[in-house]
PDB file of C-alpha atoms in Angstrom:
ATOM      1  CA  UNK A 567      11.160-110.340 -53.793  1.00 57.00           C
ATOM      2  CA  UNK A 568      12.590-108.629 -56.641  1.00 80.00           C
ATOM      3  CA  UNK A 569      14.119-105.049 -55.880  1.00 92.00           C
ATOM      4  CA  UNK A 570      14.568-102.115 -58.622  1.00 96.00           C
ATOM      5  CA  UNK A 571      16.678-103.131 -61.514  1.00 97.00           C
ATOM      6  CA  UNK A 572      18.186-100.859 -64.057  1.00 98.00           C
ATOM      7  CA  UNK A 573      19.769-101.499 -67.639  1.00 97.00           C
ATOM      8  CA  UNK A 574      22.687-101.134 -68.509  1.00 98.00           C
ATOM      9  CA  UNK A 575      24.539-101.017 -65.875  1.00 97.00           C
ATOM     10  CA  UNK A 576      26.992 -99.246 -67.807  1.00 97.00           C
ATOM     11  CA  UNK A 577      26.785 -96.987 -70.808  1.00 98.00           C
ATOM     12  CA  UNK A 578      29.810 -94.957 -72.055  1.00 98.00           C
ATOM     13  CA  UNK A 579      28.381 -92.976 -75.799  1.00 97.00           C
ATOM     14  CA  UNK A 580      29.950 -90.201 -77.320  1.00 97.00           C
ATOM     15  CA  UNK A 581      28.876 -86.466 -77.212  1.00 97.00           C
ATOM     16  CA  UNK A 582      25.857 -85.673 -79.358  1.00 97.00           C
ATOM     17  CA  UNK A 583      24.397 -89.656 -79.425  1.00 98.00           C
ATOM     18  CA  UNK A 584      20.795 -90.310 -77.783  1.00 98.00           C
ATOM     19  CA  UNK A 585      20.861 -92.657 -75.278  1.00 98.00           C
ATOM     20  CA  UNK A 586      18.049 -94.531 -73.019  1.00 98.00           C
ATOM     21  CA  UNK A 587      17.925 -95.682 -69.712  1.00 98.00           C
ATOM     22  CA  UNK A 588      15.759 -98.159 -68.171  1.00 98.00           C
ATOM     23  CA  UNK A 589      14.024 -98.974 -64.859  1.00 98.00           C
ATOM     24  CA  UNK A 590      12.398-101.720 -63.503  1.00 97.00           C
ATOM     25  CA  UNK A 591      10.504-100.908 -59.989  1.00 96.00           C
ATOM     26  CA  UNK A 592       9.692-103.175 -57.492  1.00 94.00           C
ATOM     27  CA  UNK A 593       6.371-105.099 -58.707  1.00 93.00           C
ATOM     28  CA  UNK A 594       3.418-103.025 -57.545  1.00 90.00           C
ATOM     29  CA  UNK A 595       5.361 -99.726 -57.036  1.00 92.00           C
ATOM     30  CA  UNK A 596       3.372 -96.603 -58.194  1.00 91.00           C
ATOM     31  CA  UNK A 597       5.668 -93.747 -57.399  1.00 91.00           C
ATOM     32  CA  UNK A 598       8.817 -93.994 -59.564  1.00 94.00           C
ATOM     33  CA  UNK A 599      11.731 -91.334 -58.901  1.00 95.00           C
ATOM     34  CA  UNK A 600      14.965 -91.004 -61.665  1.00 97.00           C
ATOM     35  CA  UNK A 601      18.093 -89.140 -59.750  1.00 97.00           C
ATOM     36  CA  UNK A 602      21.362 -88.591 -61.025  1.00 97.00           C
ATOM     37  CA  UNK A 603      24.253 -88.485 -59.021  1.00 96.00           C
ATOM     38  CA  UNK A 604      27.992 -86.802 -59.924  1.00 94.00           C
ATOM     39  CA  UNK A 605      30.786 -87.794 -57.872  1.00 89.00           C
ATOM     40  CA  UNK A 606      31.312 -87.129 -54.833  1.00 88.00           C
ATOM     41  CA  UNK A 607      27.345 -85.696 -54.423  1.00 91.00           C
ATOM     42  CA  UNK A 608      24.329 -86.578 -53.283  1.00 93.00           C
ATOM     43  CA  UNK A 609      21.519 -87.935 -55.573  1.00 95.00           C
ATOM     44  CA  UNK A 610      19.978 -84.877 -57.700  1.00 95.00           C
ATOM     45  CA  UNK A 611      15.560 -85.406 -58.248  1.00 93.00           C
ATOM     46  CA  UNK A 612      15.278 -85.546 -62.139  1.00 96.00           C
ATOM     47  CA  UNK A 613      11.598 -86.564 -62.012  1.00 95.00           C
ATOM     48  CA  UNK A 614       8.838 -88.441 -60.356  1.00 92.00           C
ATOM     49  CA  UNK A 615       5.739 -90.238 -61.848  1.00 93.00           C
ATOM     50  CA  UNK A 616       2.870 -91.074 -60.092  1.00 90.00           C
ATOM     51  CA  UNK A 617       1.410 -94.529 -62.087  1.00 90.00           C
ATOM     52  CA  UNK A 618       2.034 -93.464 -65.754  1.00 91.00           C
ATOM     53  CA  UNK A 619       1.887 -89.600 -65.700  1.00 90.00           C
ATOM     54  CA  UNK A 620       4.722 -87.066 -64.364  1.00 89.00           C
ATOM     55  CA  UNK A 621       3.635 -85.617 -61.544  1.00 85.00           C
ATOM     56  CA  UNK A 622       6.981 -83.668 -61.038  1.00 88.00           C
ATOM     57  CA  UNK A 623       9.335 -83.487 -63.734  1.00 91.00           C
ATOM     58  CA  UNK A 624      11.215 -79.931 -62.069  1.00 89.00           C
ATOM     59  CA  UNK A 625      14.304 -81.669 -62.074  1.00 92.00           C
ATOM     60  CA  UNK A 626      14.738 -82.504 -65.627  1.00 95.00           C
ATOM     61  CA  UNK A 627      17.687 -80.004 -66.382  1.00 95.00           C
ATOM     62  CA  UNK A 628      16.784 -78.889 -69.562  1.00 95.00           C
ATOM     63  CA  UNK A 629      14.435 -80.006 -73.251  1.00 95.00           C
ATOM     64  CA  UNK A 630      17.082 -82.806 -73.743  1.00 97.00           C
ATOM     65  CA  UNK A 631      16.126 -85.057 -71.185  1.00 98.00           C
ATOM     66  CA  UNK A 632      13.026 -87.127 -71.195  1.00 96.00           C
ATOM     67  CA  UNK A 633      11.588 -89.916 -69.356  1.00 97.00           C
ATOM     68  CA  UNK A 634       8.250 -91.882 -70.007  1.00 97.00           C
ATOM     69  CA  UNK A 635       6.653 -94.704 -67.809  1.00 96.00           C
ATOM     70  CA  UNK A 636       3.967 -95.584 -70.487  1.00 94.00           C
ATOM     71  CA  UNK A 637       2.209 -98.653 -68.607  1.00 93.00           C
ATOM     72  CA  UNK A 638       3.101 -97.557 -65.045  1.00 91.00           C
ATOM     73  CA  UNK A 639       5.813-100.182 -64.521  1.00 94.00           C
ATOM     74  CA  UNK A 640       9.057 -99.946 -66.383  1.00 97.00           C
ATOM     75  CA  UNK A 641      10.438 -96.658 -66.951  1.00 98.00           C
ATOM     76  CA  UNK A 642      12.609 -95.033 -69.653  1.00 98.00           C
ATOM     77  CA  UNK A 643      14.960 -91.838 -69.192  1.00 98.00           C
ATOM     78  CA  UNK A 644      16.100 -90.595 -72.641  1.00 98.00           C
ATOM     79  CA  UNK A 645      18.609 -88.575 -73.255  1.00 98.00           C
ATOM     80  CA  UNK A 646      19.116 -86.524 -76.177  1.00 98.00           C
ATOM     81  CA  UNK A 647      22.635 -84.913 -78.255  1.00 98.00           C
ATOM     82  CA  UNK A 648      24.841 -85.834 -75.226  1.00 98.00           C
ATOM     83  CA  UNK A 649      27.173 -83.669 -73.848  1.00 97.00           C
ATOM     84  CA  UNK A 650      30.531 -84.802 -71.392  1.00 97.00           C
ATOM     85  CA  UNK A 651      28.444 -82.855 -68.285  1.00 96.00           C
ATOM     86  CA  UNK A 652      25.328 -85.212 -68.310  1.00 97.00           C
ATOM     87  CA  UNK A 653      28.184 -88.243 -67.528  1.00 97.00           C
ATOM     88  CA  UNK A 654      26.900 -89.545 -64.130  1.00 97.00           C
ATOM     89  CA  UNK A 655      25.248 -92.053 -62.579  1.00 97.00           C
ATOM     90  CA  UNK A 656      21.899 -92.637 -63.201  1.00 98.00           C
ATOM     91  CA  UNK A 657      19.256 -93.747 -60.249  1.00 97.00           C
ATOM     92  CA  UNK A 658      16.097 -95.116 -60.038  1.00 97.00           C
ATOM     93  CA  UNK A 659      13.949 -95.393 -57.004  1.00 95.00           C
ATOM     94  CA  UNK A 660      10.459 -96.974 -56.494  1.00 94.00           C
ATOM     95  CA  UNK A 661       7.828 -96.325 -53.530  1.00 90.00           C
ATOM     96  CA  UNK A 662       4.238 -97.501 -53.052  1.00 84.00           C
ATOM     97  CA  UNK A 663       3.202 -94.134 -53.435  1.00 67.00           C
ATOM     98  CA  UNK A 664       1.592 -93.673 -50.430  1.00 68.00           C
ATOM     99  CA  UNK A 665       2.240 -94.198 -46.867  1.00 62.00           C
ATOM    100  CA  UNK A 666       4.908 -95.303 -45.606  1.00 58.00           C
ATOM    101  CA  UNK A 667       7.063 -93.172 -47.857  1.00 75.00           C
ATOM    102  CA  UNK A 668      10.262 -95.439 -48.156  1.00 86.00           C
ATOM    103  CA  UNK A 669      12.009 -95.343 -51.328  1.00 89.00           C
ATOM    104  CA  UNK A 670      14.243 -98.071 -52.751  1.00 92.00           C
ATOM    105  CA  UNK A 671      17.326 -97.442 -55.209  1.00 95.00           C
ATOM    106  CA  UNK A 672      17.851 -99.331 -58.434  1.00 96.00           C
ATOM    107  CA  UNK A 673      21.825-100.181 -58.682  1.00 96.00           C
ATOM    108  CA  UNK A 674      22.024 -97.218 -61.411  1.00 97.00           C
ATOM    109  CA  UNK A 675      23.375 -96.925 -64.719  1.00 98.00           C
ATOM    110  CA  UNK A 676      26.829 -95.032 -65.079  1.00 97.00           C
ATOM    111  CA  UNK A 677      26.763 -93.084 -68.337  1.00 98.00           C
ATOM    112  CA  UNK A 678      29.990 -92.071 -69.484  1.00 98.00           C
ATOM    113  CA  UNK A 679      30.706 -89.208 -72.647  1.00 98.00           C
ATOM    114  CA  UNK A 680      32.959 -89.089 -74.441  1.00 97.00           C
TER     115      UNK A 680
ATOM    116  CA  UNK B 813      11.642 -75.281 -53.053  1.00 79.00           C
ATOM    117  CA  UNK B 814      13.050 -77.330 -50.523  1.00 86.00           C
ATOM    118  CA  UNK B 815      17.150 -77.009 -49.808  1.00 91.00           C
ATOM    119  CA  UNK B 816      19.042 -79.731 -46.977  1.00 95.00           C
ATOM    120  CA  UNK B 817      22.188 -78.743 -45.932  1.00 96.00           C
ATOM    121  CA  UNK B 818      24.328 -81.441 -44.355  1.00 97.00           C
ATOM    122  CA  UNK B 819      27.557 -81.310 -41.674  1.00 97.00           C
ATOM    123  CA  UNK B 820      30.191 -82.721 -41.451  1.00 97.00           C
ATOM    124  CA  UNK B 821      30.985 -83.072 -44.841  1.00 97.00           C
ATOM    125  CA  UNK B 822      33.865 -85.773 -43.283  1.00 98.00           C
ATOM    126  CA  UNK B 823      34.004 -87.440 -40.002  1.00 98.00           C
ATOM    127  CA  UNK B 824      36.523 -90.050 -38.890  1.00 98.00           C
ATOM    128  CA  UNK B 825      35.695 -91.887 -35.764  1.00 98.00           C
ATOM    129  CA  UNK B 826      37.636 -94.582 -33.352  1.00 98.00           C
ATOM    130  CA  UNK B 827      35.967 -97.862 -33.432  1.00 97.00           C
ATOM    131  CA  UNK B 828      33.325 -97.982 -30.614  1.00 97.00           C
ATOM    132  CA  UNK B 829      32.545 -94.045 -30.273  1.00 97.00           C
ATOM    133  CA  UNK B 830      29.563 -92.550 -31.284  1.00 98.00           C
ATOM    134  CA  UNK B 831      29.236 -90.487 -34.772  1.00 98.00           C
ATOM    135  CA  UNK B 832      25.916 -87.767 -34.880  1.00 98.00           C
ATOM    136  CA  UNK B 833      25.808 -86.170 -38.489  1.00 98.00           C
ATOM    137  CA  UNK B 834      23.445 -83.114 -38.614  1.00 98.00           C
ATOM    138  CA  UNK B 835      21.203 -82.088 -41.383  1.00 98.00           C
ATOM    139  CA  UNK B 836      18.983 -78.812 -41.542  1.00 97.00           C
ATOM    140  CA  UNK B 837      15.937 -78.517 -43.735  1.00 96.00           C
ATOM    141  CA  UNK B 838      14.015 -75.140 -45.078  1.00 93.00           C
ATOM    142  CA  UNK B 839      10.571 -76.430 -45.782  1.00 90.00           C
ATOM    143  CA  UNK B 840       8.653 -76.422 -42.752  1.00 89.00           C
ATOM    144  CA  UNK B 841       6.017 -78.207 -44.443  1.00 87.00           C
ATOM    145  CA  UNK B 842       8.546 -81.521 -45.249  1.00 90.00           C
ATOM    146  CA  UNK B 843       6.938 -84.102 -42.965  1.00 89.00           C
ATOM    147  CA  UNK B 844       9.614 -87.333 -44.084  1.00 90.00           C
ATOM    148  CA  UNK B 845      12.785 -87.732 -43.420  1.00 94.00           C
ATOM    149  CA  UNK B 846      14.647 -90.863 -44.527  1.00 94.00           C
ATOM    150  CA  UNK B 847      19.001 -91.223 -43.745  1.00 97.00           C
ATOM    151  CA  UNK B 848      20.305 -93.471 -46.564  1.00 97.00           C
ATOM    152  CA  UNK B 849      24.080 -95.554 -46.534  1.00 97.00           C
ATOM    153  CA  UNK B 850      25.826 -95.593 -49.595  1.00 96.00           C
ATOM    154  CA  UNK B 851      29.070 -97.639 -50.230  1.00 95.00           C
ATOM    155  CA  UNK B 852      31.580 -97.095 -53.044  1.00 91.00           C
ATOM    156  CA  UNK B 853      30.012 -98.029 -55.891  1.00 89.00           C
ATOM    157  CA  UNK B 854      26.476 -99.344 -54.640  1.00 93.00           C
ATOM    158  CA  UNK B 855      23.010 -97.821 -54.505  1.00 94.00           C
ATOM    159  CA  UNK B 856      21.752 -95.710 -51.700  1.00 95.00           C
ATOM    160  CA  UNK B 857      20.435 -98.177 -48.801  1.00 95.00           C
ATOM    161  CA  UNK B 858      17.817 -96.711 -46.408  1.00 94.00           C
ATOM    162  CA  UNK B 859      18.753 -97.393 -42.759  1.00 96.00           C
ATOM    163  CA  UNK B 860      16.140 -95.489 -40.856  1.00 96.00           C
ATOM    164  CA  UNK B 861      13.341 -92.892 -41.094  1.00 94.00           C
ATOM    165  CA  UNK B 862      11.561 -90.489 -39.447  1.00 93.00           C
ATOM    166  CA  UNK B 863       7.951 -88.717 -40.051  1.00 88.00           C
ATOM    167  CA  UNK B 864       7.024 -85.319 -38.477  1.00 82.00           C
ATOM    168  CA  UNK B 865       4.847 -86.271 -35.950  1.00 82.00           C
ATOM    169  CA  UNK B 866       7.774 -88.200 -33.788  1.00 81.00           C
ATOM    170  CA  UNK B 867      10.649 -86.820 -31.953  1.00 90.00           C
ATOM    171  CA  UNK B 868      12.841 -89.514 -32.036  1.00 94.00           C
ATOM    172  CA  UNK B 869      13.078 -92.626 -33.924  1.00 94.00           C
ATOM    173  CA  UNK B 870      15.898 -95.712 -32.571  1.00 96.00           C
ATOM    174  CA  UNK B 871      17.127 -99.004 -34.178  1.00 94.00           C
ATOM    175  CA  UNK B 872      19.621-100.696 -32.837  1.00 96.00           C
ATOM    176  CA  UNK B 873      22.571 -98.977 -32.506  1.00 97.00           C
ATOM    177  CA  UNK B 874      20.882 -96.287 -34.996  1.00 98.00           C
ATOM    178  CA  UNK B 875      19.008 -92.948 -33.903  1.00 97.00           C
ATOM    179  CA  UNK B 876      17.584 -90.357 -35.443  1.00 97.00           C
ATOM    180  CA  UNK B 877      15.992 -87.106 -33.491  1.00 97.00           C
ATOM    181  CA  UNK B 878      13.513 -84.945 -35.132  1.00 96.00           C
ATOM    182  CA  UNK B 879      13.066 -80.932 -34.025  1.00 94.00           C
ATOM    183  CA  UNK B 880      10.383 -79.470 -36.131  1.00 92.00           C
ATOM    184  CA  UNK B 881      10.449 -75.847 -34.644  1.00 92.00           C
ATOM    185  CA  UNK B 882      14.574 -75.427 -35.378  1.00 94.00           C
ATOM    186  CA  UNK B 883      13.860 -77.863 -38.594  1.00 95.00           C
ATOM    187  CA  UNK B 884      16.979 -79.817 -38.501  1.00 95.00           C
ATOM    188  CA  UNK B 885      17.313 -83.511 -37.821  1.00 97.00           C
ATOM    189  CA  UNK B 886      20.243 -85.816 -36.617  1.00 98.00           C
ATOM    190  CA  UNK B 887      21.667 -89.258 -37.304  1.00 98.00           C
ATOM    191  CA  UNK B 888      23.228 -91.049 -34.245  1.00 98.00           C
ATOM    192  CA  UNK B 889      25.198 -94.102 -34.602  1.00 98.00           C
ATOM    193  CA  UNK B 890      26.472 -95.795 -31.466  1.00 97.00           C
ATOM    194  CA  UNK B 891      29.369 -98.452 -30.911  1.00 98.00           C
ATOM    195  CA  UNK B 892      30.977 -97.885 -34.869  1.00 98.00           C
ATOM    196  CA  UNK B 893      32.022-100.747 -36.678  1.00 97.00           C
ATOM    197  CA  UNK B 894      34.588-100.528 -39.635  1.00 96.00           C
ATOM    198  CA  UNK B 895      31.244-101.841 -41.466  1.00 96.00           C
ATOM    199  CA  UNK B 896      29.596 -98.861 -41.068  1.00 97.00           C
ATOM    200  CA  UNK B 897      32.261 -96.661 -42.878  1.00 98.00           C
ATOM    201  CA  UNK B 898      30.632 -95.220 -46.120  1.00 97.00           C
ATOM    202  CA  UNK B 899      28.929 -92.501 -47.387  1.00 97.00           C
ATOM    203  CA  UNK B 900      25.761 -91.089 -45.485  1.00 98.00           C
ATOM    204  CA  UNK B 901      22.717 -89.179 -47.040  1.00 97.00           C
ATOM    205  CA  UNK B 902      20.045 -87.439 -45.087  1.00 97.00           C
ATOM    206  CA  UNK B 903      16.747 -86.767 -47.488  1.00 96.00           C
ATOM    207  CA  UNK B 904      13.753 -84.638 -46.915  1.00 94.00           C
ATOM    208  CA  UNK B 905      10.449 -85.248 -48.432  1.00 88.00           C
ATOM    209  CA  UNK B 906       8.516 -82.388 -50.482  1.00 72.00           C
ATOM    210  CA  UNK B 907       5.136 -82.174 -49.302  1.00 65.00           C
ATOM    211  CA  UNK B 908       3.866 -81.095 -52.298  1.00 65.00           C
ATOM    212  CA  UNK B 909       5.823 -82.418 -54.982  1.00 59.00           C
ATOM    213  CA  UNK B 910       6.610 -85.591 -53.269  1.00 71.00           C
ATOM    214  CA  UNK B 911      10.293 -85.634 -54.685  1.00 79.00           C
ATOM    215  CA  UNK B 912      13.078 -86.092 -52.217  1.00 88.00           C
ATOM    216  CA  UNK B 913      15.927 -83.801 -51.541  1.00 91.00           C
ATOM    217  CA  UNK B 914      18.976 -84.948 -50.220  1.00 95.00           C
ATOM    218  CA  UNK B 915      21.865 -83.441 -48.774  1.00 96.00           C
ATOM    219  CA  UNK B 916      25.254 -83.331 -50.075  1.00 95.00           C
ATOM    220  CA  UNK B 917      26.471 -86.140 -47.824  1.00 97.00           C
ATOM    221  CA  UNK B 918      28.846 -87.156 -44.890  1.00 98.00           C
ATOM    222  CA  UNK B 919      32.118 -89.399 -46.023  1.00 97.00           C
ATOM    223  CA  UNK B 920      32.226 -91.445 -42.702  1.00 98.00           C
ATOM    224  CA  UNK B 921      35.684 -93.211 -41.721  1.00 98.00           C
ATOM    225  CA  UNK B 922      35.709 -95.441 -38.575  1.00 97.00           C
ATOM    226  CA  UNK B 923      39.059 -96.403 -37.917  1.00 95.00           C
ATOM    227  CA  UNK B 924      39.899 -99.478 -36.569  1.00 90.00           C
TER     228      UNK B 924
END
């Protein structure tokens, strides 16, 4: 079947510009995870929904990041005034939120700043 | 919060030995523990798991040991294969947040 997808795959904007970010999961996938992931690092939790609510959004590193999953399927991480640190690559995962645990990784999106 | 700490940052093998990475975990109540494979410029791919209640976990030429009282956990890969040259991630899972943390990674080189 299907895996995660993610759009775009690649997004280069220039510092201050809102951007969005969006995630398919796999079809029937409750538990939805964004990461982001610098060179050279491992992937860094951003936020996790649980169906269409946030049930840990801890990661989010500050008020200019959002991300909404309004109909518990696709997700959307929004980003708001860019700045050159939040250039990355963006991941999505996708579990069936309960046991067995296994997450699976979208391809990401690589945002670039300018 | 939970914090993984992951070693050898680098390893370089000879074709056919055997490569352990070594992660340590500080949240005695994470009870998941999934190793991921990442090559340049692809998406973390999960090659084997283990949950708290087992010791040891094997697939293949694949391993991974469990020890809940010293809370670290290892990845064993037996036989290398230039294939399995990338970028390893060990990940535990929050028990009450249900986020994963991973660690910082293991850049692994088997040479042919």
């Amino acid at each position: 079947g299907a895996g995660v997808s993610q759009t775009p795959s690649n997004k280069v904007t220039e510092k201050g510009k809102y951007v969005e970010l969006r995630c398919d999961p796999i079809s029937g996938h409750t538990a939805l995870y964004w990461y982001r992931q610098s060179l050279g690092q491992g992937p860094e939790f951003l936020i996790y929904f649980q169906g269409t609510g946030a049930a840990d959004d801890s990661g989010l590193p500050n008020d200019r990041f959002f991300a909404v999953r309004p109909e518990g399927s696709v997700s959307t991480l929004k980003i708001q005034r860019t700045e050159r640190g939040d250039s990355a690559v963006y991941l999505c995962a996708s579990s069936s939120g309960q046991g067995p645990y296994e997450q699976y990784f979208g391809p990401g999106t690589r945002l670039t700043v300018t | 919060g939970e914090n993984v700490e992951q070693h050898p940052s680098t390893l370089s093998v000879q074709e056919g030995d055997s490569a352990v990475i070594k992660c340590t975990y500080s949240d005695s109540a994470s009870n998941y523990f999934p190793w991921y494979k990442q090559e340049l410029g692809k998406r973390p791919q999960l090659i084997i798991d283990i949950r708290s209640n087992v010791g040891e976990k094997k697939d293949q030429r694949i391993a991974v040991t469990l020890n809940k009282t010293a809370k670290h956990f290892s990845l064993h890969i037996t036989e290398t294969q230039p294939e399995d040259s990338a970028v390893y991630f060990c990940a535990a899972r929050d028990n009450y947040g249900q986020n994963f943390v991973f660690g910082p990674g293991t850049r692994l080189s088997v040479l042919p």
